[in-house]
Coordinates of C-alpha atoms and ligand atoms in Angstrom, one line a residue:
X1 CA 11.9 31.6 16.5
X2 CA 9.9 31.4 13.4
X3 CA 12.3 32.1 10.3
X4 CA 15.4 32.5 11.9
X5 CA 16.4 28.8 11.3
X6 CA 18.1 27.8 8.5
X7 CA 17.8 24.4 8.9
X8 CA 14.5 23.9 9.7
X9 CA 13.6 26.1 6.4
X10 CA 15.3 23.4 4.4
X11 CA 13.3 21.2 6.4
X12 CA 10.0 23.2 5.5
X13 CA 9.1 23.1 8.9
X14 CA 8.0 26.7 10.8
X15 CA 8.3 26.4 14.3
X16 CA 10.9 24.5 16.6
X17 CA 8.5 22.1 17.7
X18 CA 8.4 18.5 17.1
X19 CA 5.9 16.6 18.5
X20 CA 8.2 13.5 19.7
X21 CA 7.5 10.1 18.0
X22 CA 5.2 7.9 20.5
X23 CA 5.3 4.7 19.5
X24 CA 2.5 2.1 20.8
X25 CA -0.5 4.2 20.1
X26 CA -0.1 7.7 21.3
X27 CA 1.3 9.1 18.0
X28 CA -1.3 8.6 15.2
X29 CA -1.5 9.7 11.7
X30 CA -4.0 12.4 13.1
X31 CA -1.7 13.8 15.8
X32 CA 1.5 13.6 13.1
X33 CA -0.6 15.4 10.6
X34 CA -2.2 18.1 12.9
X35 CA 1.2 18.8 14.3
X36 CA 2.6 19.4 11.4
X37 CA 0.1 21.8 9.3
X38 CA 0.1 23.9 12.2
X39 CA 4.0 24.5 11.7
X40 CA 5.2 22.0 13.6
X41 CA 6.8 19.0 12.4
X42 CA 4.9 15.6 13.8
X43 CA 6.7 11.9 13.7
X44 CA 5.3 8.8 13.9
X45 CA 6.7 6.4 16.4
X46 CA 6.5 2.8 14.1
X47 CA 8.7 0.8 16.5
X48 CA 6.5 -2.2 17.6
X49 CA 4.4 -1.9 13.4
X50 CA 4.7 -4.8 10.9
X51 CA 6.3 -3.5 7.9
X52 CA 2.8 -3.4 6.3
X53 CA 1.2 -1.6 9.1
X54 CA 4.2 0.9 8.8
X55 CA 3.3 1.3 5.4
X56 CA -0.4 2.3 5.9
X57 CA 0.2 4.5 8.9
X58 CA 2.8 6.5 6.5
X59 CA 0.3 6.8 3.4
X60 CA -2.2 7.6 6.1
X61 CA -0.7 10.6 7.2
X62 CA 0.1 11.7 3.3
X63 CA -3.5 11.5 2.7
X64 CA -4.1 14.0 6.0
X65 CA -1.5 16.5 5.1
X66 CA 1.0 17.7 2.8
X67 CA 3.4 19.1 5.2
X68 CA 7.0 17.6 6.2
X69 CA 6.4 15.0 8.8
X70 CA 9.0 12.4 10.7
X71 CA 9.1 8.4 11.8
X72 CA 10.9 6.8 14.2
X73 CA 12.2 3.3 14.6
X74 CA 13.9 1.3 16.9
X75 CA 17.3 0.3 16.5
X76 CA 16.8 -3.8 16.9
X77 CA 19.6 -4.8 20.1
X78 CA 21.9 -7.7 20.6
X79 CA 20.7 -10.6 22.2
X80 CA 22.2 -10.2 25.9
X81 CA 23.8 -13.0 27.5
X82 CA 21.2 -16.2 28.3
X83 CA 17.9 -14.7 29.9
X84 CA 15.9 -17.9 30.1
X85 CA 16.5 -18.1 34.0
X86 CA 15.4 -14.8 33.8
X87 CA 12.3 -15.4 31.9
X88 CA 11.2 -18.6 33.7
X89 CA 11.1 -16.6 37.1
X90 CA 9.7 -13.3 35.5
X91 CA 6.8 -15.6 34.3
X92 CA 6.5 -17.3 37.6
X93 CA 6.2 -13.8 39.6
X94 CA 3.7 -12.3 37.2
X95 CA 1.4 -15.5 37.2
X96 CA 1.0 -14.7 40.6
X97 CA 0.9 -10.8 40.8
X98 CA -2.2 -11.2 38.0
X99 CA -4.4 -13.2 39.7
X100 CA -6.6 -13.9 37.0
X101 CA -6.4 -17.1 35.8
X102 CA -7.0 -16.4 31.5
X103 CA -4.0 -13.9 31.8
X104 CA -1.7 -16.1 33.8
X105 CA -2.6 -18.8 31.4
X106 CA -1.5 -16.1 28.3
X107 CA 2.1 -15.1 30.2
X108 CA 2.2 -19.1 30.5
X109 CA 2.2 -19.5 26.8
X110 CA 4.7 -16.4 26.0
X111 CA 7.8 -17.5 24.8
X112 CA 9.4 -14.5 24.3
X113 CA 12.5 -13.9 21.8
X114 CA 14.5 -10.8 20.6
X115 CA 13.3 -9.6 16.7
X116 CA 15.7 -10.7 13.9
X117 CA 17.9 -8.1 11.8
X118 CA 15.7 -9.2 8.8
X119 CA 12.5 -8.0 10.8
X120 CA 14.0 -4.8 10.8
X121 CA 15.3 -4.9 7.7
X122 CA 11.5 -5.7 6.1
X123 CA 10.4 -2.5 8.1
X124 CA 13.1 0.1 7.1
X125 CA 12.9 -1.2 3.6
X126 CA 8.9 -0.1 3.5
X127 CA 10.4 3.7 5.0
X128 CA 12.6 3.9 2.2
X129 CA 10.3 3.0 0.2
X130 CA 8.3 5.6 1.4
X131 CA 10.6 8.1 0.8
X132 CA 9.8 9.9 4.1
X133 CA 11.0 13.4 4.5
X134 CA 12.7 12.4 7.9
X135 CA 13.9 9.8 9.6
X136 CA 14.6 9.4 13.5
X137 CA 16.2 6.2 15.6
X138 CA 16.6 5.5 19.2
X139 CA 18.4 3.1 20.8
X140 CA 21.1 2.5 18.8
X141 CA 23.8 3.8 16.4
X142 CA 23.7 2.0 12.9
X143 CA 27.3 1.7 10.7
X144 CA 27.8 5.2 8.9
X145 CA 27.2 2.6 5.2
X146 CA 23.6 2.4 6.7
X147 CA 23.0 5.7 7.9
X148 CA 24.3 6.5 4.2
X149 CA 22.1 4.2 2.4
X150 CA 19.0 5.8 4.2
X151 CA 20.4 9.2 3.1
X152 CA 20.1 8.6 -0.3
X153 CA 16.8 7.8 0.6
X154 CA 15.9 11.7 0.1
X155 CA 15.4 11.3 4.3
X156 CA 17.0 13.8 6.9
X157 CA 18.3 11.3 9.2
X158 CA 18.5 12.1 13.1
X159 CA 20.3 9.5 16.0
X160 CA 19.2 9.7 19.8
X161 CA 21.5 10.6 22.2
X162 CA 21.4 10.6 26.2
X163 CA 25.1 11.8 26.7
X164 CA 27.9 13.6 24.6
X165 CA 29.7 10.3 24.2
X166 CA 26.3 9.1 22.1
X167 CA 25.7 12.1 20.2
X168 CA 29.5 12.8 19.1
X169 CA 29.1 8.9 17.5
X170 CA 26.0 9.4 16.0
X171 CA 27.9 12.5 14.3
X172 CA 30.6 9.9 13.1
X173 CA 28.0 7.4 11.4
X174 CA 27.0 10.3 9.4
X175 CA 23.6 11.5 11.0
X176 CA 22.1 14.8 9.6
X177 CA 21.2 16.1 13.4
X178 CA 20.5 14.5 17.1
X179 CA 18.1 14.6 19.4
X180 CA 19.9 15.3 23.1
X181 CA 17.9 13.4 25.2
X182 CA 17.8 14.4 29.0
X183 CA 16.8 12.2 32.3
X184 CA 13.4 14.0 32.8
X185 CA 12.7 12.4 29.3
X186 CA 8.9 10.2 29.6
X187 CA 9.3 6.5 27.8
X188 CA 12.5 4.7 26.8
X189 CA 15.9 6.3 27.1
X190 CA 17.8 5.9 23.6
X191 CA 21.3 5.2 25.4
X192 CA 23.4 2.9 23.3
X193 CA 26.6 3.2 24.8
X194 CA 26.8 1.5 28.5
X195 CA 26.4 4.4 30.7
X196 CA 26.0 3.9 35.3
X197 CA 23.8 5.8 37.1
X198 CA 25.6 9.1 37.7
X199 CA 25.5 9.4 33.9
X200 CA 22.4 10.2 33.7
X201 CA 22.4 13.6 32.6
X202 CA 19.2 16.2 32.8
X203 CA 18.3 18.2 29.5
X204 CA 19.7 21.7 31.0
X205 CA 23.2 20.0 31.5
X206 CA 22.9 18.0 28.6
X207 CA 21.9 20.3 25.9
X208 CA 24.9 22.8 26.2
X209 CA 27.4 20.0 26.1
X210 CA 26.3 18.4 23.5
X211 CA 26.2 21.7 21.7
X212 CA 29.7 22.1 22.1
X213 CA 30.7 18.8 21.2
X214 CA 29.0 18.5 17.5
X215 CA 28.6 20.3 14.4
X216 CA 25.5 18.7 13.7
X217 CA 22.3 20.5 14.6
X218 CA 21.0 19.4 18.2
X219 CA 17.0 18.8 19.5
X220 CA 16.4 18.9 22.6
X221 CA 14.1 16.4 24.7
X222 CA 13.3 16.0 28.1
X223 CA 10.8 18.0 30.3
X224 CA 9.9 20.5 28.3
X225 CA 6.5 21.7 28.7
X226 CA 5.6 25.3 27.6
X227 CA 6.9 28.1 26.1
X228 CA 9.6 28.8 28.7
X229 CA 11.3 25.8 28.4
X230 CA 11.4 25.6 24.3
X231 CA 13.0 29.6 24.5
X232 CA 15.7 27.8 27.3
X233 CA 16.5 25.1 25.0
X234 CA 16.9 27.2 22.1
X235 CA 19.2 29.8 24.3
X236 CA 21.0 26.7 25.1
X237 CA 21.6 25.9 21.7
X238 CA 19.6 23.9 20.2
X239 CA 17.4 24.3 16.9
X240 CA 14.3 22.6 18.3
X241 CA 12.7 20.8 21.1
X242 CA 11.1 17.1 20.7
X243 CA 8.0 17.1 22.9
X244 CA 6.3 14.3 24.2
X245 CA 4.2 14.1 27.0
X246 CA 2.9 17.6 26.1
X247 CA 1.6 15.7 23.4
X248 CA 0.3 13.0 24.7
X249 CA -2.8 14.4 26.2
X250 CA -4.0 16.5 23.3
X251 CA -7.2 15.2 21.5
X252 CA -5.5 13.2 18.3
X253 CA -3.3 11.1 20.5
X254 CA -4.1 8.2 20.6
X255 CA -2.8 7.3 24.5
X256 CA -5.7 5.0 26.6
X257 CA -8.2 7.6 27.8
X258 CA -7.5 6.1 31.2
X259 CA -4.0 7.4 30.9
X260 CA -5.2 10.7 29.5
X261 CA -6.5 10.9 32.7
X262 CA -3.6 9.6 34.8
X263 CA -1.7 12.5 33.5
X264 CA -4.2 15.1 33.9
X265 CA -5.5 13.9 37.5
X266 CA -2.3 12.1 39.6
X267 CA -0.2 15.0 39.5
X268 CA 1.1 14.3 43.0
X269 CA 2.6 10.5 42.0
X270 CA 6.1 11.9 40.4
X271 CA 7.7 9.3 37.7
X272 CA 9.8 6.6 37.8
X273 CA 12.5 5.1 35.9
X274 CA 12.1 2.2 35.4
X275 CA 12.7 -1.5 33.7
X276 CA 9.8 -3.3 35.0
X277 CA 7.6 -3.1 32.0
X278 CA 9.7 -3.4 29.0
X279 CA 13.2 -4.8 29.8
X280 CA 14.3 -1.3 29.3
X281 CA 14.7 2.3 31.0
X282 CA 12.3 4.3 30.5
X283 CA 10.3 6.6 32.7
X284 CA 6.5 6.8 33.5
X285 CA 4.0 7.8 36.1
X286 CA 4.2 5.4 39.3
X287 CA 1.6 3.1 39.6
X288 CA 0.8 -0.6 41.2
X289 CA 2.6 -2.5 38.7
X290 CA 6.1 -0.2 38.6
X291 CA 5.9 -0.8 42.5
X292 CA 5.5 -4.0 43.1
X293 CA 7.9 -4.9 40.0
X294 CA 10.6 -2.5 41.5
X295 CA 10.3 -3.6 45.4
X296 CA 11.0 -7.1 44.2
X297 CA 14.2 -6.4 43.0
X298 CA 13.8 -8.9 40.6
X299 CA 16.5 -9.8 37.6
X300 CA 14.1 -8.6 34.9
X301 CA 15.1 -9.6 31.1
X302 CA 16.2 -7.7 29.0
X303 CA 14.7 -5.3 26.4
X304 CA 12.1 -6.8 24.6
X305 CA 11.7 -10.1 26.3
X306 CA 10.1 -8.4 29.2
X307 CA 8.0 -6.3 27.0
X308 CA 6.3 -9.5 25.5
X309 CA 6.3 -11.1 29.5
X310 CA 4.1 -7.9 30.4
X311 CA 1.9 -7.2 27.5
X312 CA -1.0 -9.7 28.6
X313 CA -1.2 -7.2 31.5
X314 CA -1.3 -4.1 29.8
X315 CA -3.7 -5.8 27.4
X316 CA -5.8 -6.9 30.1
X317 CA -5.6 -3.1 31.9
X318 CA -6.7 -1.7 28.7
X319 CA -9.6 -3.5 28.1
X320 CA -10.8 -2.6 31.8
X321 CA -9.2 1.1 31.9
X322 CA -7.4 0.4 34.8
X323 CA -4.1 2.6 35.0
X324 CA -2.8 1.3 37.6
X325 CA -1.3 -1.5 34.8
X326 CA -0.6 0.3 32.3
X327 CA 2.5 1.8 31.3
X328 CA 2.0 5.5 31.7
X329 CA 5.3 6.7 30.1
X330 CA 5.8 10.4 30.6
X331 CA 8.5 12.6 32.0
X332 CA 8.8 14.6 35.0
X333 CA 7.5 17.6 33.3
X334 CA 3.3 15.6 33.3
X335 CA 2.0 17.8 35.7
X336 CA 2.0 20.8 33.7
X337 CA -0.1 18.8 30.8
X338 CA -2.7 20.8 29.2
X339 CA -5.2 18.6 27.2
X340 CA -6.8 20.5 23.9
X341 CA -6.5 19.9 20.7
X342 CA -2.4 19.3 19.0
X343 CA -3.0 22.6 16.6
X344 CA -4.0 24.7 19.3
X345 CA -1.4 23.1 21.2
X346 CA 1.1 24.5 18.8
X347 CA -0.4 27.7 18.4
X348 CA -0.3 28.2 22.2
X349 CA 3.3 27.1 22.3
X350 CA 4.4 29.3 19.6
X351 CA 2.1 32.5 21.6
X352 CA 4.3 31.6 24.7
X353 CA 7.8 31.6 23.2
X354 CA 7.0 34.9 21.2
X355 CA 5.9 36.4 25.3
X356 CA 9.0 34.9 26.7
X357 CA 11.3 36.3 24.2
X358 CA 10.0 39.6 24.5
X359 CA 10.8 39.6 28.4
X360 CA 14.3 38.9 27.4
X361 CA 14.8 41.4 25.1
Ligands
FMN1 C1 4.4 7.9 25.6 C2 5.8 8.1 25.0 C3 6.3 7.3 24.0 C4 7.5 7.5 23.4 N1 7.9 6.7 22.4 C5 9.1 7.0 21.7 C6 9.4 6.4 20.5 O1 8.7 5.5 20.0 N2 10.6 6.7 19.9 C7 11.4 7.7 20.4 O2 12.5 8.0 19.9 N3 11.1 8.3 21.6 C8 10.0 8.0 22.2 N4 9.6 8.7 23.4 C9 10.6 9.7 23.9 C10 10.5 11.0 23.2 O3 11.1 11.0 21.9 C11 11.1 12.2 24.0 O4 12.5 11.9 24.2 C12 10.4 12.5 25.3 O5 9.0 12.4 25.2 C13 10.8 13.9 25.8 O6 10.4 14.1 27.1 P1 9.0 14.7 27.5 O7 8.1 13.5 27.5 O8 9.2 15.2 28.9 O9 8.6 15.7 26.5 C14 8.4 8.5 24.0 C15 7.9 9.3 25.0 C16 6.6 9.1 25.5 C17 6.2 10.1 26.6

């Protein structure tokens, strides 16, 4: 759909593919910056950076490329309720699960604690700074005086949305476009607004209505792996697709080569949604640790306390490539992964929509 897209000419950007923020390693300045010279337009996920680290990561993709690229933050969230019950028997359970002494000793020392507004504050303040072309958040909806301030920025500002509800208020606070975020989605969800389970609405359903619902251009997210699913998403209204796991296996992401190879090889496990590594919904591959976590039925804390409960685990996992403790995010597209490098990624993507649209015709 090459030049047929107004806004993403203003945007300078070619194709309707975005290569989805990963925060946590996957999305380096490499991946951002192949991404995007090849027509695409690559973010960077800086949710769990320093402000200084934020700062380096952005210069270093300005010293690989040119092009228009994105970053992401996260939205910080409001302490919920007292979690130190919580935390006490989350620490308890995952002394034991470990068994390994030096780790159990490092969840013993945790004391884990929500960041402050100013944290965030210091960070965002660096991406202003910046002056980065765009600007994408997940879960959350700042005040529209916010949203405005980072406008003035120069930045083309973009909110995360999981239902109509969501998107139709990021509209209201003034963002520039939204990402609809379906269920099949891999890593967090961006929901803001309390939602139950029957809420949880798949891309193909999701798209459409939030379509109808704003003025504001829509992006769609959530299992879509090739060339057939960017022309359906497009059909369904939307002026680009955000991909991620397709992503996450090409050479210049930075994802644990040990869950490179989780998505390429254990394409018979299915995903999970699940809070047991971060607090938080999000979805990944099934392994050990999503199991055991999720048989237990455990109160988990919220979103990030149970992030900084888990990460001597994930540390630990890393070190010895074991995947079975590690959080594999990735959505319920993974087994159709194709590992290569993110240009030729692109390139095939762009080969496949240009074949599907001439079936149609
Ligand atoms: C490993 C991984 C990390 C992610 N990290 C972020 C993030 O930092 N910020 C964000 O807005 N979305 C993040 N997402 C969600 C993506 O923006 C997007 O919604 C999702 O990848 C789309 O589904 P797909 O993986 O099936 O393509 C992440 C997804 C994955 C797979």
């Amino acid at each position: 759909m090459a030049g047929d897209n107004a806004w993403l000419e203003a945007l300078g950007v070619r194709h309707p593919i975005f290569a989805a923020p990963m925060a946590g390693g996957p999305s380096t300045p490499e991946l951002v910056a192949a991404v995007s010279d090849a027509g695409g337009l690559g973010f960077l996920g800086v949710g769990y950076l320093s402000p200084e680290d934020t700062r380096a990561t952005i210069r270093r993709v300005r010293a690989l490329t040119d092009a228009p690229f994105g970053v992401n933050v996260f939205i910080p969230e409001e302490p919920k309720g007292d979690a130190r019950h919580a935390v006490i028997a989350m620490k308890t359970w995952l002394r034991e699960w470990v068994d390994d002494p030096a780790v159990a000793a490092e969840i013993d020392a945790i004391d884990p604690r929500f960041p402050t507004f100013a944290e965030f504050e210091a960070q965002m303040n660096v991406i202003l700074e910046e002056r980065v072309p765009v600007l994408s958040f997940t879960f959350g909806c700042p005040e529209a005086d916010t949203i405005g301030r980072w406008k003035e920025s120069g930045a083309c500002v973009i909110g995360t949305a999981t239902t109509p509800e969501e998107a139709v208020a990021l509209e209201r606070a003034g963002c520039d476009a939204v990402v609809a975020q379906g269920y099949e989605a891999g890593g967090h969800r961006g929901s803001f607004l309390p939602i139950d389970e029957t809420r949880r609405i798949g891309t193909m359903a999701l798209v459409p209505q939030v379509v109808d619902r704003v003025r504001i251009p829509v992006i769609a997210a959530g299992g879509i792996m090739d060339g057939r699913g960017i022309v359906a998403c497009l059909a369904l209204g939307a002026v680009a697709v955000q991909m991620g796991t397709s992503f996450l296996v090409t050479d210049e992401s930075g994802a644990h080569p040990a869950y490179k190879r989780a998505v390429m090889e254990w394409r018979d496990r299915g995903t999970a949604l699940t809070r047991s590594f971060s607090g938080r919904h999000a979805r990944g591959i099934r392994n050990a640790f999503i199991e055991a976590v999720d048989r237990e039925e455990m109160d988990i804390p919220p979103y990030p306390l149970q992030n900084t409960l888990t990460q001597p685990i994930r540390r630990r996992a890393a070190a010895e490539g074991d995947a079975e403790r590690m959080s594999l995010w990735a959505g319920q597209g993974y087994p159709m992964a194709k590992s290569m490098p993110a240009a030729e990624r692109v390139r095939e993507l762009v080969q496949q929509m240009e074949r599907v649209k001439s079936l149609l015709r």
